PDB file of C-alpha atoms and ligand atoms in Angstrom:
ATOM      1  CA  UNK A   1     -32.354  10.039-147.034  1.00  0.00           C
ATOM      2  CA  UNK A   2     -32.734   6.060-146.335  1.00  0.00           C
ATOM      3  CA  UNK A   3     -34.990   5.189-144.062  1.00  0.00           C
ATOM      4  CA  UNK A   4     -33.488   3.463-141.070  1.00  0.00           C
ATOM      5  CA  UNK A   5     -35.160   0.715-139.016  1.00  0.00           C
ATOM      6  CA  UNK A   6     -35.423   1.862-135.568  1.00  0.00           C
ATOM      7  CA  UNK A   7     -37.634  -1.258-134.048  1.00  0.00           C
ATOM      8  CA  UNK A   8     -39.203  -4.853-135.175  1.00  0.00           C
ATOM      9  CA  UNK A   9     -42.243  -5.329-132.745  1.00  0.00           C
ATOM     10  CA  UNK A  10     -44.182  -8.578-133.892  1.00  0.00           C
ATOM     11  CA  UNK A  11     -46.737  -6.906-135.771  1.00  0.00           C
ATOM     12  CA  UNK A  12     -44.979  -3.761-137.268  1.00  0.00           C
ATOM     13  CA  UNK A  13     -41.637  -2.120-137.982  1.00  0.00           C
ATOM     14  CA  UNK A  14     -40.988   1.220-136.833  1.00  0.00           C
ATOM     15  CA  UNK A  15     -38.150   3.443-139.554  1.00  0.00           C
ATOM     16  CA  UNK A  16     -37.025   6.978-139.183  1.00  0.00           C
ATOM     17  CA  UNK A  17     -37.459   9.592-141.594  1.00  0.00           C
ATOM     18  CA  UNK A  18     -35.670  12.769-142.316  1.00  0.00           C
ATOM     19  CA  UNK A  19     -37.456  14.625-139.226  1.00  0.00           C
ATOM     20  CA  UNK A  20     -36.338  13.315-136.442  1.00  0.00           C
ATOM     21  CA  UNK A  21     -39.474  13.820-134.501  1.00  0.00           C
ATOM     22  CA  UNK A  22     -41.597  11.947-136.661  1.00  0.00           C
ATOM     23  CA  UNK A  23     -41.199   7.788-137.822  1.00  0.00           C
ATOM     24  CA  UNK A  24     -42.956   5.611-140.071  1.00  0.00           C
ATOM     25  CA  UNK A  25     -44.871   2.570-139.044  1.00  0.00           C
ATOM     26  CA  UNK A  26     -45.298  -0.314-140.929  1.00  0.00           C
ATOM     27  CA  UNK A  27     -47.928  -3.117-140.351  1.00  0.00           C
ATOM     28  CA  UNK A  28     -46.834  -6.742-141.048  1.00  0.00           C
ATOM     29  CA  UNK A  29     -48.822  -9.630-141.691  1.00  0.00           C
ATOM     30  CA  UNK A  30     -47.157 -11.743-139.197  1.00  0.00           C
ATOM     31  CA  UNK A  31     -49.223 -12.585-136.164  1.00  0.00           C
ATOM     32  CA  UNK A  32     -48.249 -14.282-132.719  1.00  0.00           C
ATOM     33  CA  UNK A  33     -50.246 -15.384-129.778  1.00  0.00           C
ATOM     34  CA  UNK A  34     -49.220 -16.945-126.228  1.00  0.00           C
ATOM     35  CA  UNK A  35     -45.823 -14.437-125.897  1.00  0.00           C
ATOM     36  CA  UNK A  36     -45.035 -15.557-129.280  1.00  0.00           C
ATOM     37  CA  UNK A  37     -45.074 -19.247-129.050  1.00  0.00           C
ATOM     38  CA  UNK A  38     -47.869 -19.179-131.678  1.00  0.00           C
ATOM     39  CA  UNK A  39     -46.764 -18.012-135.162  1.00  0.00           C
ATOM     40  CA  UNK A  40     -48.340 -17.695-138.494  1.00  0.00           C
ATOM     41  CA  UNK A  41     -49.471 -15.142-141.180  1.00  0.00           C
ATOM     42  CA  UNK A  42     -52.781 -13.605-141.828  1.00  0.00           C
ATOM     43  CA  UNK A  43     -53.214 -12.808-145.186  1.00  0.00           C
ATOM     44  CA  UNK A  44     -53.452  -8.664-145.629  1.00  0.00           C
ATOM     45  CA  UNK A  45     -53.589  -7.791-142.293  1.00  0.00           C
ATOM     46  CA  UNK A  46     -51.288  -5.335-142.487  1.00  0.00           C
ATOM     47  CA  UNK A  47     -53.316  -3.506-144.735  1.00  0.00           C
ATOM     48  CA  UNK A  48     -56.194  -4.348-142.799  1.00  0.00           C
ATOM     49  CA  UNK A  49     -55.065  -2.806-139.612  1.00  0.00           C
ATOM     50  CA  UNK A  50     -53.206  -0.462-141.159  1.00  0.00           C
ATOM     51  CA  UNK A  51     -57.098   0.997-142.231  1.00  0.00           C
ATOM     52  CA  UNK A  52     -58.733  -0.184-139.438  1.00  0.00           C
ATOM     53  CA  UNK A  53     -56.062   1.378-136.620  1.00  0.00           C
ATOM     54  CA  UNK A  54     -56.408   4.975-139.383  1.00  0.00           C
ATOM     55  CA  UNK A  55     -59.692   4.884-138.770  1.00  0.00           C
ATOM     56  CA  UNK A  56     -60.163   4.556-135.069  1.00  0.00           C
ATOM     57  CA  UNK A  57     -56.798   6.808-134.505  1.00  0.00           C
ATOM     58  CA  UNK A  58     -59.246   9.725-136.689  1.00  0.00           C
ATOM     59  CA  UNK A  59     -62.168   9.179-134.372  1.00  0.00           C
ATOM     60  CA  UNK A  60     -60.008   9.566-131.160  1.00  0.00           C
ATOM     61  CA  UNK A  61     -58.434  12.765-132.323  1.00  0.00           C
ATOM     62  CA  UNK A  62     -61.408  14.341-133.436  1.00  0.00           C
ATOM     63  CA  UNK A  63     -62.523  13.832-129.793  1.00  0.00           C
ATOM     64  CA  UNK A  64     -59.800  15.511-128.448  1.00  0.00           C
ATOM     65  CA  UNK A  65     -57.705  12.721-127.687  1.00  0.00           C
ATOM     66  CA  UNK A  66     -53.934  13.014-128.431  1.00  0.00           C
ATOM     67  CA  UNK A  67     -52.318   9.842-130.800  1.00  0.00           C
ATOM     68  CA  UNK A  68     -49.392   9.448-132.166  1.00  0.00           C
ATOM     69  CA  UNK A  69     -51.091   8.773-135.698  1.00  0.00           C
ATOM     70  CA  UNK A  70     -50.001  11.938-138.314  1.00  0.00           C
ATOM     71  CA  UNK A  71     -50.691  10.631-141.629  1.00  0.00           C
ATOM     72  CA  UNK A  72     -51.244   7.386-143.225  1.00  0.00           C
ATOM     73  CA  UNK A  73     -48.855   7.175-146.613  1.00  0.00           C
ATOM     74  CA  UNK A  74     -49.635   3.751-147.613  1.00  0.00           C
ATOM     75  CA  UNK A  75     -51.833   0.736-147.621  1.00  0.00           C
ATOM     76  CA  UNK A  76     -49.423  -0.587-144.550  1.00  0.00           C
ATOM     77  CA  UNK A  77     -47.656   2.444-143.523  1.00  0.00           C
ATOM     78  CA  UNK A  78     -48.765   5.767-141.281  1.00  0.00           C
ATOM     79  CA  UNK A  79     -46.594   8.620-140.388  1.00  0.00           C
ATOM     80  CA  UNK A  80     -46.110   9.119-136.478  1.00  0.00           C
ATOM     81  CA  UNK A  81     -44.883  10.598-133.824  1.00  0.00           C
ATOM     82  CA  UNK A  82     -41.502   9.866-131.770  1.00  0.00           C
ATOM     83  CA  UNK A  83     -42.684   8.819-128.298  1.00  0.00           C
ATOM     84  CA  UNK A  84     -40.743   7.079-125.422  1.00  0.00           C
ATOM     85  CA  UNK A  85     -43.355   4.352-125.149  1.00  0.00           C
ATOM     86  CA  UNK A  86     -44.191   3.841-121.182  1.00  0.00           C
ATOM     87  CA  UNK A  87     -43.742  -0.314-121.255  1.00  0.00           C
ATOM     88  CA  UNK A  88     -47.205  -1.007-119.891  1.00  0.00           C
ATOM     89  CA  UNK A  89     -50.152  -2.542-121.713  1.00  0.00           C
ATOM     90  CA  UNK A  90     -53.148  -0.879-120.799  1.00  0.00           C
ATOM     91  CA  UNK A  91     -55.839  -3.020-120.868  1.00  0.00           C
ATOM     92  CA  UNK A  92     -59.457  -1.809-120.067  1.00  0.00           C
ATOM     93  CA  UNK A  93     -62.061  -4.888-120.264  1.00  0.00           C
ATOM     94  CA  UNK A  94     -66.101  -4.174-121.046  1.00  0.00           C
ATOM     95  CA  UNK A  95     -67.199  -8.151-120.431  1.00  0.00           C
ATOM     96  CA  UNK A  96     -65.152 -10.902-119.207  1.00  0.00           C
ATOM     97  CA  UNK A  97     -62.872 -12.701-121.748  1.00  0.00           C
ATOM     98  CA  UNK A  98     -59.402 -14.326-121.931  1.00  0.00           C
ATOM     99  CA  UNK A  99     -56.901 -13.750-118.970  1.00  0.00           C
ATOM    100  CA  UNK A 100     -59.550 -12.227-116.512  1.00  0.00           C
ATOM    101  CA  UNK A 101     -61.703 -15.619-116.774  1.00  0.00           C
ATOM    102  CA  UNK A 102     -58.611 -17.952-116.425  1.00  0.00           C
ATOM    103  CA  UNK A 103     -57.060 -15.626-113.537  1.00  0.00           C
ATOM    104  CA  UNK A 104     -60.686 -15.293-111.641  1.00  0.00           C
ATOM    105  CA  UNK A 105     -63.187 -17.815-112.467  1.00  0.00           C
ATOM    106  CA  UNK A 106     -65.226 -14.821-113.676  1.00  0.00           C
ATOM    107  CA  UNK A 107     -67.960 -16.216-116.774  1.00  0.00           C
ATOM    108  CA  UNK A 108     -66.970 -15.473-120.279  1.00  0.00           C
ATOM    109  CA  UNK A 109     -69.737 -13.086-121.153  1.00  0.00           C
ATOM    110  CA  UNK A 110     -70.158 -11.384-118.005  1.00  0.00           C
ATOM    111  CA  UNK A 111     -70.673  -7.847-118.103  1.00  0.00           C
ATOM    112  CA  UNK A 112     -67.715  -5.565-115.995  1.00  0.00           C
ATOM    113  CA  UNK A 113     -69.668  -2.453-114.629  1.00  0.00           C
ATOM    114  CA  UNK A 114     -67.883  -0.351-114.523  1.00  0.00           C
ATOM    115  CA  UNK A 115     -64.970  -1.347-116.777  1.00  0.00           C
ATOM    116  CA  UNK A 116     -61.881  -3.046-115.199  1.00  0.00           C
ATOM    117  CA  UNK A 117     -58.689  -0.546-116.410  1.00  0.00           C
ATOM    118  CA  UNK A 118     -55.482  -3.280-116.262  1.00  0.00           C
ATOM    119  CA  UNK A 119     -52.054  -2.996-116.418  1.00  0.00           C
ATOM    120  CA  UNK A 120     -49.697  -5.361-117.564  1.00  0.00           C
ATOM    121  CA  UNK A 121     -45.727  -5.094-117.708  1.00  0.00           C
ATOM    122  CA  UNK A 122     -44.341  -5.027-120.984  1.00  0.00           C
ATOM    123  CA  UNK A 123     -41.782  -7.573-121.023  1.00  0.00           C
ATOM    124  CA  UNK A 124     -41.603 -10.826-122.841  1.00  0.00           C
ATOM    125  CA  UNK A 125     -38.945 -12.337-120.805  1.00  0.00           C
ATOM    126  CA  UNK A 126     -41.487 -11.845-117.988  1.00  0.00           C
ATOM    127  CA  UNK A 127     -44.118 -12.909-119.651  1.00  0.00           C
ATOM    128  CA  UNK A 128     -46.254  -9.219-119.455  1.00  0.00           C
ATOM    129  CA  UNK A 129     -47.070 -10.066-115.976  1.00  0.00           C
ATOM    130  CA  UNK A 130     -50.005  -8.066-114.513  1.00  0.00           C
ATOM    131  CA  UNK A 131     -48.919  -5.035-112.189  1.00  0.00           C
ATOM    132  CA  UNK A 132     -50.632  -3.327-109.157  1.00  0.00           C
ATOM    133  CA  UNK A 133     -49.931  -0.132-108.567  1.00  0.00           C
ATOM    134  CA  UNK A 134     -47.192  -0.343-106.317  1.00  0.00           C
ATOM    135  CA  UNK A 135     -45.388  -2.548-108.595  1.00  0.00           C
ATOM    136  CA  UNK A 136     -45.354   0.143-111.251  1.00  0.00           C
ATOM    137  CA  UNK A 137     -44.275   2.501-108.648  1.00  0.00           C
ATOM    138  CA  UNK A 138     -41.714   0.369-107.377  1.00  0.00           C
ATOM    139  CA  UNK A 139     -40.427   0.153-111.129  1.00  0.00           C
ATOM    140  CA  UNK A 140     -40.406   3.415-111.729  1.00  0.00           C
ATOM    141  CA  UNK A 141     -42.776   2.552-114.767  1.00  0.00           C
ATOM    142  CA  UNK A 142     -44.764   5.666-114.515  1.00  0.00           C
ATOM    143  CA  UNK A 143     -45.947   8.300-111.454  1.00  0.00           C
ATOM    144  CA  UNK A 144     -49.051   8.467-109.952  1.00  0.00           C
ATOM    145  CA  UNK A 145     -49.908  11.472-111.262  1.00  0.00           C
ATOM    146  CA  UNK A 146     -49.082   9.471-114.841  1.00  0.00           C
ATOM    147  CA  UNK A 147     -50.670   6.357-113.491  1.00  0.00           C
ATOM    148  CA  UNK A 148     -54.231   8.878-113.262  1.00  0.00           C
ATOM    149  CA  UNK A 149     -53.620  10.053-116.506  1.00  0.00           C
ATOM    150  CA  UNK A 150     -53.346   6.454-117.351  1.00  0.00           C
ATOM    151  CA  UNK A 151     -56.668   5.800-116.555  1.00  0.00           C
ATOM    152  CA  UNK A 152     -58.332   8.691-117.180  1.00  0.00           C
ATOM    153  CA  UNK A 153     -57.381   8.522-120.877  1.00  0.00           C
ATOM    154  CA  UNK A 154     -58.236   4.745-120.618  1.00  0.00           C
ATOM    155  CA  UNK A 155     -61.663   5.280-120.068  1.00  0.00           C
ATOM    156  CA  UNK A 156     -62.031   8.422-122.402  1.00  0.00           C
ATOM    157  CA  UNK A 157     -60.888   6.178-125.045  1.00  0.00           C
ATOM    158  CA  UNK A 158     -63.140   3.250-124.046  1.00  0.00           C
ATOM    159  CA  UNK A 159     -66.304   5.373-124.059  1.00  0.00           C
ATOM    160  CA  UNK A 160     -65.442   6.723-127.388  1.00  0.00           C
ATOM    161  CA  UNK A 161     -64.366   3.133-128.967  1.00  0.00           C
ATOM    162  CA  UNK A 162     -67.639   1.622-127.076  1.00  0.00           C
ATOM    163  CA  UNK A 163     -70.040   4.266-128.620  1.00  0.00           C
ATOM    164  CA  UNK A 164     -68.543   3.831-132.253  1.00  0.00           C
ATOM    165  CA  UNK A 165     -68.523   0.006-132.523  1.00  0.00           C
ATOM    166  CA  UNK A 166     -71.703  -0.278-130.843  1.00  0.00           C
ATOM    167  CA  UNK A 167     -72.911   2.088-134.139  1.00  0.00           C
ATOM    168  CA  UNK A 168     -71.093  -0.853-136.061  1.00  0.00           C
ATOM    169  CA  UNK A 169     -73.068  -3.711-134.152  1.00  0.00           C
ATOM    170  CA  UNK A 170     -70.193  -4.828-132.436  1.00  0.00           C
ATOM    171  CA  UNK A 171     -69.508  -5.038-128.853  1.00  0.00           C
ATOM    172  CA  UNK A 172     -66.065  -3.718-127.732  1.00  0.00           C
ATOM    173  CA  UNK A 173     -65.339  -6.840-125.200  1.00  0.00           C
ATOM    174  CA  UNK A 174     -62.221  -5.470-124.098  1.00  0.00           C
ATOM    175  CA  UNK A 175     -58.768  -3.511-125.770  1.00  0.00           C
ATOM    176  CA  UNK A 176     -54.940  -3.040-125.580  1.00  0.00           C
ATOM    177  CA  UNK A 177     -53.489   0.177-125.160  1.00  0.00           C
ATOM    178  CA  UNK A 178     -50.035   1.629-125.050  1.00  0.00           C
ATOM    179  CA  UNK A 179     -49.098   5.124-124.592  1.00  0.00           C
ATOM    180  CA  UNK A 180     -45.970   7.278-124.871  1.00  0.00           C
ATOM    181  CA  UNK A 181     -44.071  10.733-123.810  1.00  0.00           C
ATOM    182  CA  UNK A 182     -43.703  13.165-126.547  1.00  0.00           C
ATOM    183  CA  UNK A 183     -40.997  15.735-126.378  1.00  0.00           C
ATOM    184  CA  UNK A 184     -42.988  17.579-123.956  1.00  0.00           C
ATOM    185  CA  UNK A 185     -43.747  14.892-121.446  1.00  0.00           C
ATOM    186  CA  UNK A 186     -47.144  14.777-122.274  1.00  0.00           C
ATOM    187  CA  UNK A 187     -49.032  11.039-122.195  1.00  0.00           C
ATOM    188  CA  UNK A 188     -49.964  10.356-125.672  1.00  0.00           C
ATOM    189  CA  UNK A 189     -51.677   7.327-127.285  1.00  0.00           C
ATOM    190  CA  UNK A 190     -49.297   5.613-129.728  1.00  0.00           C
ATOM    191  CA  UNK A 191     -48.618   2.102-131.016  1.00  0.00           C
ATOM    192  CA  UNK A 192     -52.451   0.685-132.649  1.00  0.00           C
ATOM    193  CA  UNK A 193     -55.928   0.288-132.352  1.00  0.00           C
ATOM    194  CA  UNK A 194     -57.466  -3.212-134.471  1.00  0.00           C
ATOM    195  CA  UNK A 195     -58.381  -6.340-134.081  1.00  0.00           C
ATOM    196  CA  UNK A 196     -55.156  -7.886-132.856  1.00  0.00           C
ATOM    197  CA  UNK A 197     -55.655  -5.801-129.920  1.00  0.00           C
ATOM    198  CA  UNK A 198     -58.933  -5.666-129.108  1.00  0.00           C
ATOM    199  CA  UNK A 199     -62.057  -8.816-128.672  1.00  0.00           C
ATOM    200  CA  UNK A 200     -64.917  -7.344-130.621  1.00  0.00           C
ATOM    201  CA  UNK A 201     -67.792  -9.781-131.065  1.00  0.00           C
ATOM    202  CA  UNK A 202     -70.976  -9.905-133.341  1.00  0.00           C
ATOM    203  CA  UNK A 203     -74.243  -8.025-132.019  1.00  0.00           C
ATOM    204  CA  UNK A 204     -76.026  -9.875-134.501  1.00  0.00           C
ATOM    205  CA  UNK A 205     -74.164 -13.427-134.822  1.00  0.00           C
ATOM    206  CA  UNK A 206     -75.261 -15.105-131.298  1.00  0.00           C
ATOM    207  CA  UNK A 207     -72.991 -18.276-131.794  1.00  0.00           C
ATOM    208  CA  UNK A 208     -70.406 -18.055-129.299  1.00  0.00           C
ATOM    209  CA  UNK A 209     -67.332 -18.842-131.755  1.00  0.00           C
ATOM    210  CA  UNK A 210     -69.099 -17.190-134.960  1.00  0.00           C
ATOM    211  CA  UNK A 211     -69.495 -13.833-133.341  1.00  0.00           C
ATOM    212  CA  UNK A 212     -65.700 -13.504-132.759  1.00  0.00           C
ATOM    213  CA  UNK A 213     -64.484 -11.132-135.031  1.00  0.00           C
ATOM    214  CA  UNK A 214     -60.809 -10.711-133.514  1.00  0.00           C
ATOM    215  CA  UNK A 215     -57.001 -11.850-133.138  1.00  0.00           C
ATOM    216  CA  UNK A 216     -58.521 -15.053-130.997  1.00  0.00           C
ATOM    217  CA  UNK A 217     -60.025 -16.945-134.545  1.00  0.00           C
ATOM    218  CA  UNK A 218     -56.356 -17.071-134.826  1.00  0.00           C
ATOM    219  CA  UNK A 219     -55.637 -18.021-130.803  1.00  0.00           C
ATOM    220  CA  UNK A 220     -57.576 -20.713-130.900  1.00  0.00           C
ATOM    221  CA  UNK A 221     -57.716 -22.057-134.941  1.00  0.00           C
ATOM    222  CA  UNK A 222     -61.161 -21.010-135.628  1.00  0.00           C
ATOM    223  CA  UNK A 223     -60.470 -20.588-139.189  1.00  0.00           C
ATOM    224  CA  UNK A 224     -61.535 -16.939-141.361  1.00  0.00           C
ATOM    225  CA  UNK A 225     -59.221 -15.012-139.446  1.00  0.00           C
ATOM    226  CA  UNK A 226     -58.707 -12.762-142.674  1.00  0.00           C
ATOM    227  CA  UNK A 227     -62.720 -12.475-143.272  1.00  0.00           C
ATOM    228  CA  UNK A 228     -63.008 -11.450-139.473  1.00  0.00           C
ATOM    229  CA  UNK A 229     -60.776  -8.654-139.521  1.00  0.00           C
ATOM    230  CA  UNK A 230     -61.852  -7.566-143.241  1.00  0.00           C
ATOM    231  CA  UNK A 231     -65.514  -7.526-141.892  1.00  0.00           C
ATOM    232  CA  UNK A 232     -64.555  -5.284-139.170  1.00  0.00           C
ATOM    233  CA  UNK A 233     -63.092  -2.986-142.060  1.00  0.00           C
ATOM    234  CA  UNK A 234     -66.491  -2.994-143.989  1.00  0.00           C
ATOM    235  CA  UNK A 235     -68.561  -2.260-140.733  1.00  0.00           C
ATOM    236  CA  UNK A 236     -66.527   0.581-139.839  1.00  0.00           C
ATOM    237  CA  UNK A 237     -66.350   1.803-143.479  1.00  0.00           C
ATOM    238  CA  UNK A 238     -69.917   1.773-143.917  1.00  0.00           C
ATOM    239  CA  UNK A 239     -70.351   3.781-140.112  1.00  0.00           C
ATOM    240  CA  UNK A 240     -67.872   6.323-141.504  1.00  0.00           C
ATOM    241  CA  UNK A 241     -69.693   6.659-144.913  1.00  0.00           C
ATOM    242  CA  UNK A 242     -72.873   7.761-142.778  1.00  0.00           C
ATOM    243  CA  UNK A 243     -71.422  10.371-141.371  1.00  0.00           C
TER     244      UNK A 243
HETATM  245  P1  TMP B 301     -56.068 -10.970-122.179  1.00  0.00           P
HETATM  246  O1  TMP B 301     -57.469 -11.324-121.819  1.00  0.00           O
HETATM  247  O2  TMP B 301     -55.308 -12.072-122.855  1.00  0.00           O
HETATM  248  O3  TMP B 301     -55.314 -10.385-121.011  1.00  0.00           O
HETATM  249  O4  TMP B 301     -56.148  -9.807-123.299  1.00  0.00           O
HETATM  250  C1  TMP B 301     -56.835  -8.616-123.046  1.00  0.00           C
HETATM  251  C2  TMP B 301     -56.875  -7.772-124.324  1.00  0.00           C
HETATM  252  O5  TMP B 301     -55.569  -7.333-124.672  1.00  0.00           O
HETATM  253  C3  TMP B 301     -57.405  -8.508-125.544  1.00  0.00           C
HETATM  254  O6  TMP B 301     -58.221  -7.604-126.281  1.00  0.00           O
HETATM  255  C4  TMP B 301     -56.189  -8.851-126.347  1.00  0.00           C
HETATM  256  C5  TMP B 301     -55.234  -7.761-125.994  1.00  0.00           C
HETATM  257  N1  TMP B 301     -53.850  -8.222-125.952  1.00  0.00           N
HETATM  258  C6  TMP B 301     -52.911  -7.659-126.785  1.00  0.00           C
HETATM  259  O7  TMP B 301     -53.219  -6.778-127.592  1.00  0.00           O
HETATM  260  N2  TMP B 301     -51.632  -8.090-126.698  1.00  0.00           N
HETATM  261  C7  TMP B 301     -51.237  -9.040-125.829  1.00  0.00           C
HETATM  262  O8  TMP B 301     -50.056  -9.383-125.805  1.00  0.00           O
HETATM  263  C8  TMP B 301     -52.227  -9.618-124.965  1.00  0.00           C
HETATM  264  C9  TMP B 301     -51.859 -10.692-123.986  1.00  0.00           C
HETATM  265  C10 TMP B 301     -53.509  -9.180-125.063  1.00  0.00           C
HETATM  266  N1  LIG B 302     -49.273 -10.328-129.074  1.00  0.00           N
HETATM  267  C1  LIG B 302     -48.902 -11.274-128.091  1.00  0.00           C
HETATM  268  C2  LIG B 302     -47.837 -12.214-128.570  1.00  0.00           C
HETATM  269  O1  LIG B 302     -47.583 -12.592-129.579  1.00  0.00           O
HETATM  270  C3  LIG B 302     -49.995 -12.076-127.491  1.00  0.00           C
HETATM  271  C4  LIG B 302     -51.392 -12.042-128.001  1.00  0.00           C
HETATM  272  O2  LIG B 302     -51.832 -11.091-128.631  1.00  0.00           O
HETATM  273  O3  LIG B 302     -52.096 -13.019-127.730  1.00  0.00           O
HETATM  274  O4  LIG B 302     -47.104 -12.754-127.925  1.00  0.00           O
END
């Protein structure tokens, strides 16, 4: 059977397969910042967070915690599951970076004890505004017996994320999620894990812009975007190769 495109997000393209219960993701290259106003290309990044989202999908599971992640068939392609993604952006934040800083005042650097769990509207027209929970009841976005499962899964995968990149001497500054309903109605993790959706900085490198080893060398033109996310690969490679 062809494969059928089902959705263009602006990292990845999602195609159906023969079982209708099960897609195929593929990760671009492309990358965008500021809702898309940025655009540009980082070379092999696909393949990069096609690994590096693999990787951190396997760890998750093997803790218990439900992804959509099945298979990976491909240097840029994995096998997963149909979900009705919930459009929020779950963002949980371990020290104070980006939006929070700009919206508060807060200190770049500042630790968040205990971590801030966000949600943001997933809507570009909008802007992905940030939500209270109210608003999300008001949309009907989730319940709030979904908004606690929210959370709770949130955290579980914070702790887990925190506790494996902290093995890889890198400090997991804060993270995107987004979650969907499988055919049961269960909350499952789904779209990725890498370093266009997380910060992660350098334990070692002090240097405030040298340590960044995420999407924002490419936010703000710091140059090796590509080397950042590749060295990411190698630390987590050489964690896994421990084990
Ligand atoms: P923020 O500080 O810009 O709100 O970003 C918080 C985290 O969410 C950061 O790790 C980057 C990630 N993120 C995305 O993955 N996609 C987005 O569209 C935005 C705005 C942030
Ligand atoms: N992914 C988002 C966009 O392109 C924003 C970001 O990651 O900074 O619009």
């Amino acid at each position: 059977m062809e494969r059928q495109q089902v959705y263009e997000g602006k990292a990845k393209v999602l195609y159906s397969t023969e079982d209708p219960g099960v897609l195929v993701s593929y990760f671009k290259d492309d990358a965008t910042a500021f809702n898309a106003q940025k655009k540009g290309q980082i070379a092999d990044k696909g393949k990069l967070n096609c690994t590096i989202a693999t990787h951190l999908f396997r760890l998750l599971e093997s803790q218990g915690i439900s992804t959509h992640w099945i298979e990976t068939i491909s240097d840029r392609e994995m096998q997963v599951r149909r979900v009705d993604i919930i459009p929020l952006e779950v963002v949980v934040r371990n020290v104070a970076a980006g939006s929070l800083c700009k919206q508060t005042g807060i200190a770049l650097g500042t630790p968040l004890k205990p971590s801030l769990v966000e949600f943001y509207y997933k809507n570009d027209e909008l802007g992905d505004p940030l939500l209270t929970r109210d608003r999300i009841r008001a949309l009907q976005l989730a319940d709030e017996a979904q908004i606690k499962d929210l959370i709770r899964l949130a955290n579980q995968i914070n702790t887990a994320l925190r506790i494996f990149f902290e093995k890889c001497q890198i400090i997991l500054v804060d993270f995107k999620l987004e979650f969907g309903l499988d055919d049961q109605g269960s909350i499952i993790l789904a779209d990725e894990i890498s370093p266009d959706t997380c910060r992660l900085w350098d334990r070692v490198e002090t240097d405030a812009s040298a340590r960044i080893l995420d999407k924002d060398r490419f936010r703000k033109d710091l140059g090796q975007v590509a080397e950042a996310y590749q060295e990411v690969l190698q630390r987590i490679l050489a964690q896994i190769s421990l084990k």
